[in-house]
Coordinates of C-alpha atoms in Angstrom, one line a residue:
Chain A
X1 CA 0.2 -0.2 -0.6
X2 CA 1.4 3.3 -0.5
X3 CA 1.0 5.9 1.5
X4 CA -0.1 8.6 -0.4
X5 CA 0.9 11.1 2.5
X6 CA 3.9 10.8 2.5
X7 CA 4.6 11.7 -1.2
X8 CA 6.6 14.6 -1.9
X9 CA 4.4 16.9 -4.6
X10 CA 4.8 18.8 -7.6
X11 CA 2.3 21.4 -8.1
X12 CA 1.3 22.3 -11.6
X13 CA -1.4 25.0 -11.5
X14 CA -4.1 23.6 -9.7
X15 CA -2.5 20.2 -9.5
X16 CA -0.2 18.5 -8.1
X17 CA 1.8 15.2 -9.4
X18 CA 4.1 12.9 -8.0
X19 CA 6.7 10.1 -8.7
X20 CA 6.8 6.7 -6.6
X21 CA 9.3 4.4 -6.0
X22 CA 8.6 0.7 -6.3
X23 CA 11.7 -0.6 -5.0
X24 CA 10.2 2.0 -1.4
X25 CA 8.4 -0.9 -0.5
X26 CA 10.5 -4.0 -1.6
X27 CA 11.8 -3.9 1.5
X28 CA 8.6 -4.4 3.6
X29 CA 7.5 -7.4 1.0
X30 CA 10.9 -8.6 1.7
X31 CA 10.3 -8.6 5.7
X32 CA 6.4 -10.2 5.2
X33 CA 7.0 -13.0 3.3
X34 CA 10.2 -13.3 4.1
X35 CA 12.2 -13.8 1.3
X36 CA 15.7 -13.0 -0.6
X37 CA 16.0 -10.1 -1.9
X38 CA 16.9 -11.7 -5.4
X39 CA 13.3 -13.2 -6.1
X40 CA 11.2 -9.7 -5.6
X41 CA 10.9 -8.1 -8.8
X42 CA 8.2 -4.9 -8.8
X43 CA 7.3 -3.6 -11.7
X44 CA 6.5 -0.4 -13.5
X45 CA 9.9 1.3 -11.3
X46 CA 8.0 4.1 -11.0
X47 CA 4.2 4.8 -10.2
X48 CA 2.8 8.1 -11.4
X49 CA 0.5 10.5 -9.1
X50 CA -1.9 12.9 -10.9
X51 CA -3.5 14.7 -7.6
X52 CA -6.6 17.4 -7.3
X53 CA -9.0 19.2 -4.9
X54 CA -12.2 17.8 -5.3
X55 CA -14.8 20.6 -5.5
X56 CA -18.9 20.4 -5.0
X57 CA -21.5 22.0 -6.3
X58 CA -25.3 21.9 -6.5
X59 CA -26.9 20.2 -9.6
X60 CA -31.1 19.8 -10.4
X61 CA -32.6 16.5 -10.9
X62 CA -34.3 15.7 -14.2
X63 CA -36.6 12.8 -14.5
X64 CA -36.8 10.5 -17.0
X65 CA -40.0 8.4 -17.0
X66 CA -42.3 6.9 -19.1
X67 CA -45.7 7.1 -18.0
X68 CA -48.8 5.7 -19.6
X69 CA -52.1 6.0 -18.2
X70 CA -55.4 3.9 -17.7
X71 CA -58.4 5.0 -19.8
X72 CA -59.2 8.7 -18.2
X73 CA -56.4 9.0 -15.5
X74 CA -54.4 12.2 -16.1
X75 CA -51.5 13.8 -14.4
X76 CA -52.9 16.3 -11.7
X77 CA -50.0 18.5 -11.0
X78 CA -46.8 18.4 -12.1
X79 CA -43.8 15.8 -10.6
X80 CA -42.3 16.6 -7.6
X81 CA -39.1 15.4 -7.1
X82 CA -37.0 14.8 -3.3
X83 CA -34.8 15.8 -3.3
X84 CA -35.0 18.6 -6.7
X85 CA -31.0 19.2 -6.9
X86 CA -27.8 16.7 -5.2
X87 CA -24.3 17.4 -5.3
X88 CA -22.3 16.5 -7.4
X89 CA -18.7 15.8 -6.1
X90 CA -15.4 15.4 -8.3
X91 CA -13.3 16.8 -9.9
X92 CA -13.7 20.6 -11.6
X93 CA -12.8 19.6 -15.1
X94 CA -15.9 17.2 -14.5
X95 CA -18.1 18.9 -12.9
X96 CA -17.8 21.9 -15.5
X97 CA -19.6 18.9 -17.4
X98 CA -22.8 18.5 -15.5
X99 CA -25.7 21.5 -15.6
X100 CA -28.4 18.7 -14.5
X101 CA -28.2 15.3 -13.8
X102 CA -31.0 12.6 -14.7
X103 CA -32.0 9.5 -13.5
X104 CA -32.4 5.8 -14.7
X105 CA -35.7 5.4 -16.9
X106 CA -38.0 4.0 -15.7
X107 CA -41.7 2.9 -16.6
X108 CA -44.9 2.4 -15.5
X109 CA -48.1 1.0 -16.5
X110 CA -51.6 1.9 -17.4
X111 CA -51.7 4.5 -13.8
X112 CA -54.8 5.3 -12.2
X113 CA -53.4 6.1 -8.7
X114 CA -51.5 8.7 -7.8
X115 CA -47.6 7.1 -6.6
X116 CA -44.0 7.8 -5.6
X117 CA -41.2 6.0 -7.7
X118 CA -37.3 5.4 -5.8
X119 CA -34.9 5.8 -8.5
X120 CA -31.2 6.1 -9.3
X121 CA -29.4 8.8 -10.2
X122 CA -27.0 8.2 -14.1
X123 CA -23.6 8.6 -14.2
X124 CA -22.7 8.3 -17.7
X125 CA -19.5 6.2 -17.9
X126 CA -16.9 9.6 -19.1
X127 CA -18.1 10.5 -15.6
X128 CA -17.9 7.6 -13.5
X129 CA -15.6 9.1 -11.1
X130 CA -17.5 11.4 -9.4
X131 CA -20.1 11.0 -6.3
X132 CA -23.1 11.8 -6.9
X133 CA -25.3 12.6 -3.0
X134 CA -27.8 11.3 -2.4
X135 CA -27.9 8.8 -4.7
X136 CA -31.2 7.8 -5.4
X137 CA -34.6 10.6 -5.3
X138 CA -38.9 9.5 -4.7
X139 CA -40.5 11.1 -7.4
X140 CA -44.1 11.9 -6.5
X141 CA -47.1 11.3 -9.6
X142 CA -50.1 12.9 -8.5
X143 CA -53.5 11.0 -10.3
X144 CA -56.4 12.3 -11.2
X145 CA -59.6 11.1 -12.4
X146 CA -60.4 12.4 -15.9
X147 CA -63.8 13.1 -18.2
X148 CA -63.7 14.1 -21.6
X149 CA -66.1 16.1 -22.6
X150 CA -67.0 18.8 -25.3
X151 CA -67.9 22.5 -25.3
X152 CA -68.9 25.0 -28.4
X153 CA -67.3 27.8 -29.0
X154 CA -68.5 30.9 -31.0
X155 CA -65.5 32.5 -33.2
X156 CA -64.7 35.7 -32.9
X157 CA -62.8 37.5 -35.5
X158 CA -59.7 39.7 -33.3
X159 CA -59.1 42.2 -36.8
X160 CA -61.2 44.3 -35.8
X161 CA -60.8 46.7 -39.8
X162 CA -62.4 44.2 -41.0
X163 CA -66.3 42.3 -40.5
X164 CA -65.9 38.6 -41.6
X165 CA -68.5 35.9 -41.6
X166 CA -66.9 32.4 -40.6
X167 CA -68.9 29.0 -41.7
X168 CA -69.2 27.0 -39.0
X169 CA -69.0 30.1 -36.5
X170 CA -68.3 27.7 -34.1
X171 CA -65.7 25.2 -32.6
X172 CA -66.1 22.3 -30.8
X173 CA -63.8 22.4 -28.5
X174 CA -62.9 18.6 -26.8
X175 CA -60.9 18.6 -23.4
X176 CA -59.7 16.6 -20.9
X177 CA -61.2 18.1 -16.6
X178 CA -61.2 16.5 -13.3
X179 CA -64.7 15.1 -12.1
X180 CA -64.0 17.7 -9.1
X181 CA -63.8 20.4 -11.6
X182 CA -66.0 19.6 -13.9
X183 CA -69.1 21.5 -12.9
X184 CA -66.4 24.6 -13.4
X185 CA -66.1 24.3 -16.9
X186 CA -68.4 26.9 -19.0
X187 CA -68.6 28.5 -22.3
X188 CA -67.6 31.9 -21.1
X189 CA -64.4 30.3 -19.9
X190 CA -62.6 29.9 -23.7
X191 CA -62.2 32.1 -26.6
X192 CA -62.1 31.0 -30.0
X193 CA -60.8 33.5 -32.7
X194 CA -59.5 33.7 -36.6
X195 CA -57.2 36.7 -37.3
X196 CA -57.2 37.6 -41.0
X197 CA -54.3 38.9 -42.1
X198 CA -54.9 41.6 -45.8
X199 CA -54.3 39.1 -49.3
X200 CA -54.6 35.9 -47.3
X201 CA -54.0 33.1 -50.0
X202 CA -55.6 30.2 -48.3
X203 CA -59.7 29.6 -48.3
X204 CA -60.0 28.9 -44.1
X205 CA -58.4 30.7 -41.9
X206 CA -56.8 28.6 -38.7
X207 CA -58.8 29.0 -35.6
X208 CA -57.1 29.4 -32.6
X209 CA -58.1 28.7 -28.9
X210 CA -56.7 32.1 -27.2
X211 CA -58.6 31.6 -23.5
X212 CA -59.3 28.6 -21.8
X213 CA -59.6 27.5 -17.6
X214 CA -55.8 26.4 -16.5
X215 CA -57.5 23.7 -15.6
X216 CA -58.9 21.4 -18.5
X217 CA -56.4 20.4 -21.4
X218 CA -57.6 20.2 -24.9
X219 CA -57.5 17.5 -27.2
X220 CA -59.4 18.4 -29.9
X221 CA -61.1 21.3 -31.8
X222 CA -63.3 20.4 -34.9
X223 CA -63.1 22.5 -37.3
X224 CA -59.7 23.1 -36.5
X225 CA -60.0 25.9 -39.8
X226 CA -63.1 27.9 -41.1
X227 CA -64.1 29.3 -44.5
X228 CA -65.0 32.7 -44.0
X229 CA -66.9 36.0 -45.7
X230 CA -65.5 39.3 -45.9
X231 CA -69.0 41.1 -45.3
X232 CA -68.8 45.3 -46.5
X233 CA -68.5 47.7 -43.4
Chain B
X1 CA -89.7 35.2 -56.4
X2 CA -88.2 31.5 -56.9
X3 CA -89.0 29.5 -53.6
X4 CA -86.0 27.2 -52.7
X5 CA -86.2 24.5 -49.8
X6 CA -82.9 24.0 -48.0
X7 CA -82.6 20.4 -46.4
X8 CA -79.5 17.3 -45.9
X9 CA -79.8 14.2 -43.6
X10 CA -79.1 15.3 -39.6
X11 CA -75.5 16.4 -39.1
X12 CA -74.2 17.2 -42.9
X13 CA -74.6 20.8 -42.0
X14 CA -77.3 22.0 -43.5
X15 CA -77.8 25.3 -40.5
X16 CA -73.8 26.6 -41.9
X17 CA -75.1 26.1 -45.0
X18 CA -78.3 28.4 -44.9
X19 CA -76.0 30.5 -42.8
X20 CA -73.8 31.4 -45.4
X21 CA -77.2 32.3 -47.7
X22 CA -78.0 34.6 -45.0
X23 CA -75.0 36.2 -45.2
X24 CA -75.3 36.8 -48.9
X25 CA -78.9 38.9 -48.3
X26 CA -80.6 36.1 -49.1
X27 CA -83.8 35.7 -46.4
X28 CA -84.2 31.5 -44.7
X29 CA -86.8 30.7 -43.1
X30 CA -85.7 28.1 -40.3
X31 CA -88.5 25.3 -40.3
X32 CA -87.1 23.3 -37.1
X33 CA -86.6 26.7 -35.3
X34 CA -90.1 27.9 -35.6
X35 CA -91.5 24.1 -35.6
X36 CA -89.4 24.4 -31.9
X37 CA -91.3 27.4 -31.1
X38 CA -94.7 26.2 -31.9
X39 CA -93.8 23.7 -28.8
X40 CA -95.0 26.4 -26.8
X41 CA -98.0 27.4 -27.8
X42 CA -100.4 26.3 -25.1
X43 CA -103.2 24.7 -28.5
X44 CA -100.0 22.1 -29.1
X45 CA -99.4 21.4 -26.0
X46 CA -102.9 20.4 -25.3
X47 CA -102.9 18.5 -27.7
X48 CA -99.9 16.3 -27.4
X49 CA -100.0 16.0 -24.3
X50 CA -103.2 13.6 -25.3
X51 CA -101.2 12.2 -27.9
X52 CA -97.7 11.7 -26.0
X53 CA -99.4 12.0 -21.9
X54 CA -97.4 14.3 -20.0
X55 CA -94.2 12.2 -19.5
X56 CA -93.0 14.6 -22.0
X57 CA -93.7 17.7 -20.2
X58 CA -91.9 18.9 -17.5
X59 CA -93.1 22.4 -14.9
X60 CA -95.2 22.4 -17.9
X61 CA -92.9 23.1 -21.0
X62 CA -92.4 20.0 -23.4
X63 CA -89.4 18.8 -22.2
X64 CA -87.6 18.4 -25.8
X65 CA -84.7 16.0 -25.2
X66 CA -88.0 13.8 -23.7
X67 CA -90.2 14.3 -27.1
X68 CA -87.1 13.7 -29.0
X69 CA -85.7 10.7 -27.0
X70 CA -89.8 9.0 -27.8
X71 CA -90.3 10.1 -31.5
X72 CA -86.5 9.1 -32.5
X73 CA -87.0 5.4 -31.6
X74 CA -90.4 4.8 -32.9
X75 CA -91.7 6.2 -36.4
X76 CA -95.4 6.4 -35.8
X77 CA -95.1 9.0 -33.2
X78 CA -92.7 10.5 -35.3
X79 CA -95.5 10.6 -37.9
X80 CA -98.1 11.9 -35.3
X81 CA -95.5 15.0 -33.9
X82 CA -95.0 16.0 -38.1
X83 CA -98.6 15.9 -38.3
X84 CA -99.6 18.4 -35.3
X85 CA -96.7 20.3 -36.0
X86 CA -95.5 21.1 -39.8
X87 CA -99.2 21.8 -40.7
X88 CA -98.5 25.3 -38.9
X89 CA -95.3 25.5 -39.4
X90 CA -96.4 25.2 -43.5
X91 CA -99.4 28.2 -42.2
X92 CA -96.1 30.0 -40.8
X93 CA -93.6 29.8 -43.7
X94 CA -96.9 31.1 -46.4
X95 CA -96.9 34.0 -44.1
X96 CA -93.1 34.5 -44.5
X97 CA -92.8 33.8 -48.5
X98 CA -95.5 36.9 -48.8
X99 CA -93.1 39.3 -46.4
X100 CA -89.9 38.4 -48.5
X101 CA -91.6 38.6 -52.1
X102 CA -89.7 41.5 -53.1
X103 CA -86.7 39.2 -53.0
X104 CA -85.4 36.7 -56.3
X105 CA -85.4 33.7 -54.2
X106 CA -86.0 33.0 -50.4
X107 CA -85.1 29.8 -48.7
X108 CA -86.4 27.7 -46.1
X109 CA -84.6 24.7 -44.3
X110 CA -85.8 22.0 -43.2
X111 CA -84.5 18.3 -41.5
X112 CA -87.2 16.6 -43.7
X113 CA -88.4 18.0 -46.4
X114 CA -88.6 15.0 -48.6
X115 CA -90.1 12.6 -46.0
X116 CA -93.2 15.0 -45.3
X117 CA -93.5 15.3 -49.4
X118 CA -93.4 18.7 -48.7
X119 CA -90.5 19.4 -51.2
X120 CA -93.3 19.5 -53.7
X121 CA -94.0 23.2 -52.8
X122 CA -91.1 24.6 -53.6
X123 CA -89.7 25.6 -57.1
X124 CA -86.0 24.4 -56.4
X125 CA -84.2 22.2 -53.8
X126 CA -80.8 21.7 -52.2
X127 CA -79.7 19.4 -50.6
X128 CA -76.5 18.6 -48.3
X129 CA -74.7 16.0 -48.0
X130 CA -72.2 14.3 -46.8
X131 CA -71.0 10.3 -45.7
X132 CA -72.1 8.8 -42.9
X133 CA -69.5 8.4 -40.3
X134 CA -69.0 12.7 -40.4
X135 CA -73.0 13.2 -40.2
X136 CA -73.1 10.8 -37.3
X137 CA -69.1 12.4 -36.2
X138 CA -70.8 16.1 -35.9
X139 CA -74.5 14.8 -34.4
X140 CA -71.4 13.5 -31.3
X141 CA -70.3 16.5 -31.0
X142 CA -73.4 18.9 -31.6
X143 CA -75.2 16.6 -28.8
X144 CA -73.0 14.3 -27.2
X145 CA -74.5 11.6 -27.5
X146 CA -72.9 8.1 -28.6
X147 CA -72.5 6.6 -31.9
X148 CA -75.7 4.4 -31.1
X149 CA -77.9 7.0 -30.2
X150 CA -76.4 9.3 -33.4
X151 CA -77.4 5.6 -35.6
X152 CA -81.0 6.2 -34.3
X153 CA -82.0 9.6 -35.4
X154 CA -80.1 9.4 -38.6
X155 CA -82.2 6.2 -39.0
X156 CA -85.7 7.8 -39.2
X157 CA -84.5 9.6 -42.3
X158 CA -84.7 8.6 -46.0
X159 CA -80.9 7.6 -47.1
X160 CA -79.0 10.2 -48.8
X161 CA -78.8 8.5 -52.4
X162 CA -82.6 8.6 -52.0
X163 CA -82.6 12.4 -51.6
X164 CA -80.0 13.1 -54.6
X165 CA -82.5 11.9 -56.8
X166 CA -85.1 14.5 -56.0
X167 CA -82.6 17.5 -55.3
X168 CA -82.4 20.6 -57.9
X169 CA -78.8 21.2 -56.2
X170 CA -75.9 19.3 -54.5
X171 CA -74.1 20.7 -51.8
X172 CA -70.9 18.3 -50.8
X173 CA -69.9 19.0 -47.2
X174 CA -67.6 17.0 -46.8
X175 CA -64.4 18.9 -45.0
X176 CA -62.4 18.9 -48.3
X177 CA -64.8 21.2 -50.7
X178 CA -65.0 24.0 -49.6
X179 CA -68.4 25.0 -49.1
X180 CA -68.7 28.9 -49.9
X181 CA -67.9 28.8 -54.1
X182 CA -70.6 25.5 -54.0
X183 CA -73.0 27.9 -51.9
X184 CA -72.2 30.8 -54.4
X185 CA -72.3 29.5 -57.8
X186 CA -76.0 27.9 -56.6
X187 CA -76.6 31.3 -55.6
X188 CA -75.4 33.2 -59.2
X189 CA -77.9 30.4 -60.8
X190 CA -80.8 31.0 -58.8
X191 CA -80.5 34.9 -59.0
X192 CA -80.5 35.0 -62.5

């Protein structure tokens, strides 16, 4: 065993180098094994050490999950990771390459209830000398039962310079909403609009959903485009 | 003045077509809407109560959903309802035509123009068509009903092919072909 504390270090910037002659330990081996010196040969003759200080920093954890929900179930909130940041310790030049750390990929299928997944953090091979603390995180998945519904929304023209009629003059918006929020949804919460631009080449205008409640997830707007007539003001 | 009947099976988009004609300044009589208004008349409510019973009423008003559920599942009852409402609408329409006689043509939008034989009262007929799948999709989206219910509602109407043979103009509302140019073409023909 080489006692690093007894090495003669030579500083080169932020790094240190040292050369250890293996002949220094041949005597120890002879004594320990009680053999003649002629039987002892150590290769290599020198061991070269490169040392540098260890640094640490906190980096964000990014979950790597493949989630598949049972019918009518969806995430009710963003994923919660505990801890959301971890300490990485290692040589400065390696730490400089790390801006975040991913979890090992996990899969969950047919999810229909909230759950917590414990997962290790993924350290790429080229960064294998760094240490990560802690080595595992917990990811909380909040799940809620959703229902699909539709609502009829009038299409409005945002270009006040032109009087425009659209056909149809409404769209059917299909959305997912948590059962608890279902009764809160009403037509007033949505705005579907078209924007007419002069000299437009198309005979149809795209319908944009400008405004909608934050607690719904839009799955479809039907139709996505409407025909229009420009009317005299 | 030319009298034009605009029809199409449920879910084909005839109301959208009617709105385009209205944007062009053509008076459109919405027979189905006027028929709904007739359901609020006391004399009509009395007849409906006699024919279909009190279950179709909610707080002295006709519950249109209950009435629709009843008649769309029973062709005989649908005929009875039509025999009550259609003559009233017909009289109202005659008044509408008199009021709009200065227009080159007027349109009546009605779902069962051909089935009722009422198309014979018109000089021209326009039929709005689309595929069965698209009609089902529109009914399901618009009325929040299942595919089975959508098909049930369509089943009391004549097939599209049968109506195509009787119509003077066809408008394909299939989401690929533009509607407005088709309407304009008919509009220009009827005006001249």
